[in-house]
GROMACS .gro file of C-alpha atoms in nm:
model
  343
    1MET     CA    1   1.494   2.612   0.262
    2ILE     CA    2   1.230   2.840   0.115
    3SER     CA    3   0.957   2.964   0.345
    4ARG     CA    4   0.662   3.200   0.340
    5ARG     CA    5   0.646   3.170   0.715
    6ARG     CA    6   0.935   3.115   0.951
    7PRO     CA    7   0.894   2.776   1.120
    8ALA     CA    8   0.903   2.750   1.497
    9PRO     CA    9   1.267   2.693   1.604
   10ALA     CA   10   1.185   2.365   1.780
   11MET     CA   11   1.019   2.228   1.467
   12ALA     CA   12   1.305   2.330   1.239
   13ALA     CA   13   1.555   2.167   1.472
   14ALA     CA   14   1.349   1.850   1.494
   15ALA     CA   15   1.356   1.812   1.117
   16THR     CA   16   1.708   1.677   1.139
   17ALA     CA   17   1.660   1.483   1.463
   18GLY     CA   18   1.603   1.109   1.501
   19VAL     CA   19   1.252   0.980   1.554
   20ALA     CA   20   1.345   0.848   1.897
   21GLY     CA   21   1.433   1.196   2.014
   22LEU     CA   22   1.113   1.335   1.869
   23ALA     CA   23   0.900   1.067   2.030
   24GLY     CA   24   1.059   1.115   2.369
   25ALA     CA   25   0.908   1.460   2.401
   26GLY     CA   26   0.550   1.344   2.376
   27PRO     CA   27   0.294   1.234   2.634
   28GLY     CA   28   0.208   0.875   2.706
   29ALA     CA   29   0.220   0.567   2.491
   30ALA     CA   30   0.026   0.506   2.172
   31ALA     CA   31  -0.322   0.364   2.211
   32THR     CA   32  -0.544   0.184   1.962
   33THR     CA   33  -0.918   0.128   1.953
   34ALA     CA   34  -1.064  -0.178   2.120
   35ALA     CA   35  -1.215  -0.326   1.805
   36ALA     CA   36  -1.130  -0.688   1.736
   37SER     CA   37  -0.848  -0.765   1.496
   38THR     CA   38  -0.952  -0.847   1.142
   39GLY     CA   39  -0.604  -0.934   1.020
   40PRO     CA   40  -0.244  -0.993   1.117
   41ILE     CA   41  -0.064  -0.768   1.362
   42ALA     CA   42   0.172  -0.534   1.174
   43TYR     CA   43   0.464  -0.421   1.386
   44ASP     CA   44   0.363  -0.120   1.599
   45LEU     CA   45   0.063  -0.030   1.386
   46GLY     CA   46  -0.180  -0.275   1.542
   47PRO     CA   47  -0.440  -0.490   1.367
   48VAL     CA   48  -0.555  -0.447   1.012
   49ARG     CA   49  -0.900  -0.287   1.016
   50ARG     CA   50  -1.152  -0.254   0.732
   51ILE     CA   51  -1.406  -0.002   0.612
   52ARG     CA   52  -1.619   0.004   0.299
   53THR     CA   53  -1.668   0.293   0.061
   54ALA     CA   54  -1.884   0.285  -0.252
   55VAL     CA   55  -1.590   0.139  -0.446
   56LEU     CA   56  -1.343  -0.026  -0.208
   57ASP     CA   57  -1.305  -0.238   0.100
   58ILE     CA   58  -1.011  -0.040   0.244
   59ALA     CA   59  -0.765  -0.201   0.483
   60TYR     CA   60  -0.594   0.034   0.727
   61HIS     CA   61  -0.424   0.071   1.063
   62ASP     CA   62  -0.497   0.328   1.329
   63VAL     CA   63  -0.259   0.433   1.603
   64GLY     CA   64  -0.298   0.687   1.881
   65PRO     CA   65  -0.562   0.823   2.119
   66ALA     CA   66  -0.917   0.797   1.989
   67HIS     CA   67  -0.980   1.170   2.019
   68GLY     CA   68  -0.637   1.283   1.902
   69LYS     CA   69  -0.590   1.521   1.611
   70PRO     CA   70  -0.627   1.308   1.295
   71VAL     CA   71  -0.336   1.252   1.059
   72ILE     CA   72  -0.362   1.033   0.748
   73LEU     CA   73  -0.031   0.879   0.637
   74LEU     CA   74  -0.020   0.767   0.274
   75HIS     CA   75   0.233   0.532   0.116
   76GLY     CA   76   0.385   0.507  -0.229
   77TRP     CA   77   0.468   0.242  -0.487
   78PRO     CA   78   0.636  -0.006  -0.461
   79PHE     CA   79   0.631   0.021  -0.083
   80SER     CA   80   0.395  -0.059   0.203
   81PRO     CA   81   0.224   0.157   0.464
   82VAL     CA   82   0.361  -0.058   0.744
   83GLY     CA   83   0.726  -0.022   0.652
   84SER     CA   84   0.692   0.343   0.562
   85TYR     CA   85   0.521   0.447   0.885
   86ALA     CA   86   0.628   0.185   1.143
   87GLU     CA   87   0.827   0.453   1.326
   88VAL     CA   88   0.644   0.770   1.223
   89ALA     CA   89   0.294   0.672   1.340
   90PRO     CA   90   0.389   0.559   1.694
   91ALA     CA   91   0.605   0.869   1.739
   92LEU     CA   92   0.314   1.094   1.644
   93ALA     CA   93   0.075   0.892   1.860
   94ARG     CA   94   0.296   0.964   2.159
   95ARG     CA   95   0.243   1.331   2.083
   96GLY     CA   96  -0.133   1.284   2.099
   97TYR     CA   97  -0.213   1.242   1.728
   98ARG     CA   98  -0.454   0.987   1.589
   99CYS     CA   99  -0.282   0.831   1.286
  100TYR     CA  100  -0.471   0.651   1.012
  101VAL     CA  101  -0.257   0.447   0.773
  102PRO     CA  102  -0.457   0.306   0.479
  103TYR     CA  103  -0.347   0.065   0.207
  104LEU     CA  104  -0.397   0.224  -0.132
  105ARG     CA  105  -0.607   0.053  -0.398
  106GLY     CA  106  -0.421  -0.246  -0.539
  107HIS     CA  107  -0.218  -0.295  -0.220
  108GLY     CA  108  -0.243  -0.526   0.078
  109GLN     CA  109  -0.590  -0.629   0.185
  110THR     CA  110  -0.766  -0.337   0.016
  111ARG     CA  111  -1.013  -0.480  -0.234
  112PHE     CA  112  -1.255  -0.360  -0.500
  113LEU     CA  113  -1.613  -0.444  -0.409
  114ARG     CA  114  -1.720  -0.536  -0.762
  115ALA     CA  115  -1.548  -0.745  -1.027
  116ASP     CA  116  -1.660  -0.505  -1.302
  117THR     CA  117  -1.513  -0.188  -1.145
  118PHE     CA  118  -1.241  -0.018  -1.352
  119ARG     CA  119  -0.906  -0.099  -1.186
  120SER     CA  120  -0.791   0.259  -1.217
  121GLY     CA  121  -0.472   0.395  -1.065
  122GLN     CA  122  -0.522   0.753  -1.184
  123GLN     CA  123  -0.457   1.049  -0.956
  124ALA     CA  124  -0.822   1.153  -0.921
  125ALA     CA  125  -0.910   0.802  -0.802
  126LEU     CA  126  -0.639   0.811  -0.534
  127GLY     CA  127  -0.749   1.152  -0.408
  128SER     CA  128  -1.114   1.054  -0.410
  129ASP     CA  129  -1.036   0.736  -0.216
  130LEU     CA  130  -0.883   0.950   0.059
  131ILE     CA  131  -1.198   1.162   0.093
  132ASP     CA  132  -1.422   0.854   0.081
  133PHE     CA  133  -1.209   0.694   0.354
  134MET     CA  134  -1.258   1.000   0.574
  135ASP     CA  135  -1.633   1.007   0.507
  136VAL     CA  136  -1.685   0.649   0.621
  137LEU     CA  137  -1.472   0.702   0.932
  138ARG     CA  138  -1.657   1.029   0.999
  139VAL     CA  139  -1.335   1.226   1.011
  140PRO     CA  140  -1.438   1.575   0.898
  141ARG     CA  141  -1.083   1.717   0.868
  142ALA     CA  142  -0.734   1.572   0.890
  143LEU     CA  143  -0.372   1.650   0.823
  144PHE     CA  144  -0.252   1.469   0.508
  145ALA     CA  145   0.106   1.343   0.472
  146GLY     CA  146   0.258   1.123   0.204
  147TYR     CA  147   0.513   1.053  -0.066
  148ASP     CA  148   0.502   0.917  -0.421
  149TRP     CA  149   0.148   0.782  -0.491
  150GLY     CA  150   0.042   0.872  -0.140
  151GLY     CA  151   0.179   1.224  -0.172
  152ARG     CA  152  -0.015   1.262  -0.495
  153ALA     CA  153  -0.335   1.143  -0.329
  154ALA     CA  154  -0.277   1.395  -0.050
  155ASP     CA  155  -0.205   1.680  -0.292
  156VAL     CA  156  -0.513   1.604  -0.501
  157ALA     CA  157  -0.741   1.590  -0.198
  158ALA     CA  158  -0.589   1.905  -0.045
  159ALA     CA  159  -0.631   2.096  -0.372
  160LEU     CA  160  -0.985   1.983  -0.458
  161TRP     CA  161  -1.127   1.955  -0.106
  162PRO     CA  162  -0.929   2.202   0.108
  163GLU     CA  163  -1.208   2.216   0.366
  164ARG     CA  164  -1.116   1.857   0.460
  165CYS     CA  165  -0.744   1.923   0.505
  166THR     CA  166  -0.584   2.096   0.806
  167GLY     CA  167  -0.233   2.079   0.663
  168LEU     CA  168  -0.016   1.892   0.413
  169VAL     CA  169   0.326   1.727   0.410
  170SER     CA  170   0.425   1.633   0.055
  171VAL     CA  171   0.752   1.471  -0.045
  172ASN     CA  172   0.888   1.604  -0.377
  173GLY     CA  173   0.665   1.909  -0.380
  174TYR     CA  174   0.356   1.958  -0.596
  175LEU     CA  175   0.266   1.612  -0.725
  176ILE     CA  176  -0.054   1.677  -0.918
  177GLN     CA  177   0.016   1.550  -1.268
  178ASN     CA  178  -0.020   1.796  -1.553
  179LEU     CA  179  -0.195   1.566  -1.798
  180ALA     CA  180  -0.223   1.847  -2.053
  181ALA     CA  181   0.156   1.832  -2.082
  182ALA     CA  182   0.188   1.453  -2.059
  183GLN     CA  183   0.364   1.433  -2.396
  184GLU     CA  184   0.618   1.704  -2.315
  185PRO     CA  185   0.961   1.553  -2.237
  186MET     CA  186   1.151   1.622  -1.920
  187VAL     CA  187   1.527   1.666  -1.913
  188PRO     CA  188   1.709   1.341  -2.001
  189ALA     CA  189   1.845   1.284  -1.650
  190ILE     CA  190   1.491   1.283  -1.511
  191GLU     CA  191   1.354   1.068  -1.793
  192GLU     CA  192   1.628   0.811  -1.726
  193GLY     CA  193   1.516   0.777  -1.364
  194SER     CA  194   1.158   0.722  -1.479
  195TRP     CA  195   1.244   0.419  -1.691
  196TYR     CA  196   0.961   0.206  -1.551
  197PHE     CA  197   0.699   0.458  -1.665
  198PHE     CA  198   0.787   0.366  -2.023
  199TYR     CA  199   0.834  -0.003  -1.950
  200PHE     CA  200   0.478  -0.017  -1.819
  201LEU     CA  201   0.345   0.133  -2.142
  202THR     CA  202   0.421  -0.197  -2.312
  203GLU     CA  203   0.272  -0.543  -2.284
  204ARG     CA  204   0.627  -0.659  -2.211
  205GLY     CA  205   0.623  -0.433  -1.903
  206ARG     CA  206   0.288  -0.567  -1.785
  207LYS     CA  207   0.418  -0.923  -1.815
  208GLY     CA  208   0.739  -0.824  -1.637
  209LEU     CA  209   0.550  -0.682  -1.341
  210GLN     CA  210   0.315  -0.981  -1.330
  211ARG     CA  211   0.598  -1.234  -1.337
  212ASP     CA  212   0.842  -1.071  -1.097
  213ARG     CA  213   0.694  -0.798  -0.879
  214GLU     CA  214   0.967  -0.837  -0.620
  215GLY     CA  215   1.252  -0.831  -0.870
  216LEU     CA  216   1.122  -0.512  -1.029
  217ALA     CA  217   1.059  -0.349  -0.692
  218ARG     CA  218   1.409  -0.432  -0.574
  219VAL     CA  219   1.555  -0.246  -0.872
  220VAL     CA  220   1.332   0.055  -0.797
  221TRP     CA  221   1.429   0.056  -0.428
  222HIS     CA  222   1.801   0.054  -0.510
  223ARG     CA  223   1.782   0.314  -0.787
  224ASN     CA  224   1.538   0.551  -0.619
  225SER     CA  225   1.706   0.539  -0.278
  226PRO     CA  226   2.073   0.463  -0.351
  227GLU     CA  227   2.193   0.537   0.004
  228TRP     CA  228   1.922   0.337   0.181
  229ARG     CA  229   2.052   0.017   0.338
  230PHE     CA  230   1.722  -0.161   0.380
  231THR     CA  231   1.709  -0.508   0.530
  232GLU     CA  232   1.572  -0.820   0.369
  233ALA     CA  233   1.307  -0.829   0.641
  234GLU     CA  234   1.193  -0.477   0.543
  235PHE     CA  235   1.176  -0.576   0.178
  236ALA     CA  236   0.987  -0.898   0.252
  237GLN     CA  237   0.734  -0.712   0.465
  238ALA     CA  238   0.667  -0.463   0.184
  239ALA     CA  239   0.636  -0.743  -0.071
  240GLU     CA  240   0.330  -0.874   0.112
  241ALA     CA  241   0.140  -0.566  -0.007
  242TRP     CA  242   0.210  -0.646  -0.373
  243SER     CA  243   0.036  -0.985  -0.368
  244ASN     CA  244  -0.298  -0.806  -0.406
  245LEU     CA  245  -0.490  -0.954  -0.701
  246ASP     CA  246  -0.548  -0.608  -0.851
  247HIS     CA  247  -0.194  -0.482  -0.801
  248VAL     CA  248  -0.075  -0.523  -1.159
  249ASP     CA  249  -0.387  -0.373  -1.317
  250VAL     CA  250  -0.383  -0.069  -1.089
  251VAL     CA  251  -0.010  -0.005  -1.127
  252ILE     CA  252  -0.012  -0.043  -1.505
  253HIS     CA  253  -0.312   0.186  -1.541
  254SER     CA  254  -0.156   0.447  -1.312
  255TYR     CA  255   0.154   0.487  -1.525
  256ARG     CA  256  -0.025   0.462  -1.857
  257HIS     CA  257  -0.282   0.720  -1.756
  258ARG     CA  258  -0.022   0.970  -1.635
  259LEU     CA  259   0.143   0.954  -1.980
  260ALA     CA  260  -0.193   0.997  -2.158
  261ALA     CA  261  -0.168   0.643  -2.295
  262ALA     CA  262  -0.485   0.509  -2.132
  263PRO     CA  263  -0.829   0.657  -2.063
  264GLY     CA  264  -0.942   0.730  -1.712
  265ASP     CA  265  -1.235   0.585  -1.523
  266PRO     CA  266  -1.546   0.791  -1.612
  267ARG     CA  267  -1.634   0.788  -1.242
  268TYR     CA  268  -1.350   1.037  -1.185
  269ALA     CA  269  -1.397   1.253  -1.495
  270GLU     CA  270  -1.503   1.563  -1.303
  271PRO     CA  271  -1.218   1.575  -1.050
  272GLU     CA  272  -0.972   1.487  -1.329
  273ARG     CA  273  -1.106   1.780  -1.532
  274ARG     CA  274  -1.049   2.013  -1.237
  275LEU     CA  275  -0.694   1.883  -1.200
  276LEU     CA  276  -0.615   1.988  -1.557
  277ASP     CA  277  -0.611   2.346  -1.426
  278GLN     CA  278  -0.326   2.256  -1.189
  279PRO     CA  279  -0.516   2.394  -0.888
  280LYS     CA  280  -0.328   2.574  -0.616
  281ILE     CA  281  -0.293   2.419  -0.273
  282THR     CA  282  -0.414   2.671  -0.018
  283VAL     CA  283  -0.365   2.481   0.309
  284PRO     CA  284  -0.050   2.510   0.523
  285THR     CA  285   0.215   2.291   0.363
  286VAL     CA  286   0.563   2.156   0.424
  287THR     CA  287   0.737   2.005   0.122
  288LEU     CA  288   1.037   1.777   0.158
  289ASP     CA  289   1.303   1.655  -0.083
  290GLY     CA  290   1.547   1.378  -0.006
  291ARG     CA  291   1.901   1.483  -0.084
  292ALA     CA  292   1.975   1.123  -0.192
  293ASP     CA  293   1.661   1.072  -0.404
  294GLY     CA  294   1.766   0.879  -0.711
  295VAL     CA  295   1.459   0.953  -0.923
  296THR     CA  296   1.355   1.307  -0.822
  297PRO     CA  297   1.663   1.522  -0.760
  298PRO     CA  298   1.636   1.764  -0.466
  299THR     CA  299   1.562   2.129  -0.534
  300ASP     CA  300   1.512   2.447  -0.336
  301GLY     CA  301   1.139   2.425  -0.406
  302SER     CA  302   1.125   2.737  -0.620
  303GLY     CA  303   1.011   2.542  -0.927
  304TYR     CA  304   0.673   2.464  -0.772
  305ALA     CA  305   0.641   2.749  -0.521
  306ALA     CA  306   0.362   2.913  -0.721
  307HIS     CA  307   0.138   2.610  -0.665
  308PHE     CA  308   0.125   2.675  -0.289
  309SER     CA  309  -0.069   2.988  -0.204
  310GLY     CA  310  -0.094   2.934   0.173
  311PRO     CA  311   0.179   2.914   0.438
  312TRP     CA  312   0.454   2.699   0.292
  313THR     CA  313   0.801   2.579   0.389
  314HIS     CA  314   1.048   2.357   0.206
  315HIS     CA  315   1.327   2.138   0.346
  316VAL     CA  316   1.592   1.916   0.191
  317VAL     CA  317   1.654   1.611   0.410
  318PRO     CA  318   2.011   1.474   0.411
  319GLY     CA  319   2.051   1.101   0.355
  320ALA     CA  320   1.692   1.046   0.242
  321GLY     CA  321   1.587   0.885  -0.082
  322HIS     CA  322   1.244   0.845  -0.238
  323ASN     CA  323   1.082   0.659   0.054
  324LEU     CA  324   1.156   0.945   0.291
  325PRO     CA  325   0.933   0.851   0.589
  326GLN     CA  326   1.093   0.508   0.619
  327GLU     CA  327   1.447   0.627   0.555
  328ARG     CA  328   1.431   0.939   0.773
  329PRO     CA  329   1.125   0.896   0.998
  330GLY     CA  330   1.235   1.169   1.239
  331ALA     CA  331   1.242   1.432   0.967
  332PHE     CA  332   0.905   1.324   0.832
  333ALA     CA  333   0.738   1.325   1.173
  334ALA     CA  334   0.892   1.663   1.251
  335ALA     CA  335   0.748   1.805   0.928
  336ILE     CA  336   0.400   1.699   1.044
  337LEU     CA  337   0.451   1.880   1.373
  338GLU     CA  338   0.581   2.181   1.182
  339VAL     CA  339   0.286   2.207   0.946
  340ASP     CA  340   0.042   2.157   1.232
  341ALA     CA  341   0.198   2.459   1.404
  342MET     CA  342   0.154   2.666   1.087
  343GLY     CA  343  -0.224   2.633   1.085
   0.00000   0.00000   0.00000
């Protein structure tokens, strides 16, 4: 662990505890708002709700007391917010937090409002969606927590709009893409784990994703989390999120844009320009690496330490792969409590 501020002993201990033990310490049971359901019930996360921004009709869940401290939990690809946070959100709700769990663009019931909108998956779009989501819900500030695409959205929003972020939990460290160095190779072992980035650069890759989203996702789940023994029910639940009509377009654009092989949406040109400077994240932050991550090997955090100029702590989580909140929900929830105590 690397730390600029010693974490509270209870929080550090909780990082290795199970989510059941963490949840048992909190007050009361989770509550949800009384609004009518607009979709199917999703495990413990309650009904699917909807809000509209200028670009999207965003589907989301909310869990916890209406006036609890807001936390926004953001999922990755190819996963779902329900599977990733089915244990984390209720555990935090029992501690008095209000958890918002949105579906990213191209996933689940989240939809673009207009047929002619660019189906962008670029990082500035994901970060901007998070701020737009907060604006419509009238949430002035929140704690951001995520991994993979969701971690990138959280990092982007925390860096560009720090006044909206009370703290950050980011799996795999600083996730803002350095597009100026998009053509610089990584070490071969890392490139090998990123095989689908290059697959998606081709029309063959687009067709492959279109024809067999589940088959491709299953390979990613096994390779990126080699110690995770997920169930078929967990996989089937996540697969529901990939039936979105815009899923393929958003995913393909995301990976092509990050490798400088596709232009961005002009709507996000200004935030993307600011991200070229690799802005520092100034809010209190806890970064996590899964010791069993098959695509992003764990580190001591020193390689990206300079990107975090505020209070910052790093943990390596044993037994966790790339989908850390679903694989080790207790450690992820504990990191949220830890970063909240750092503020």
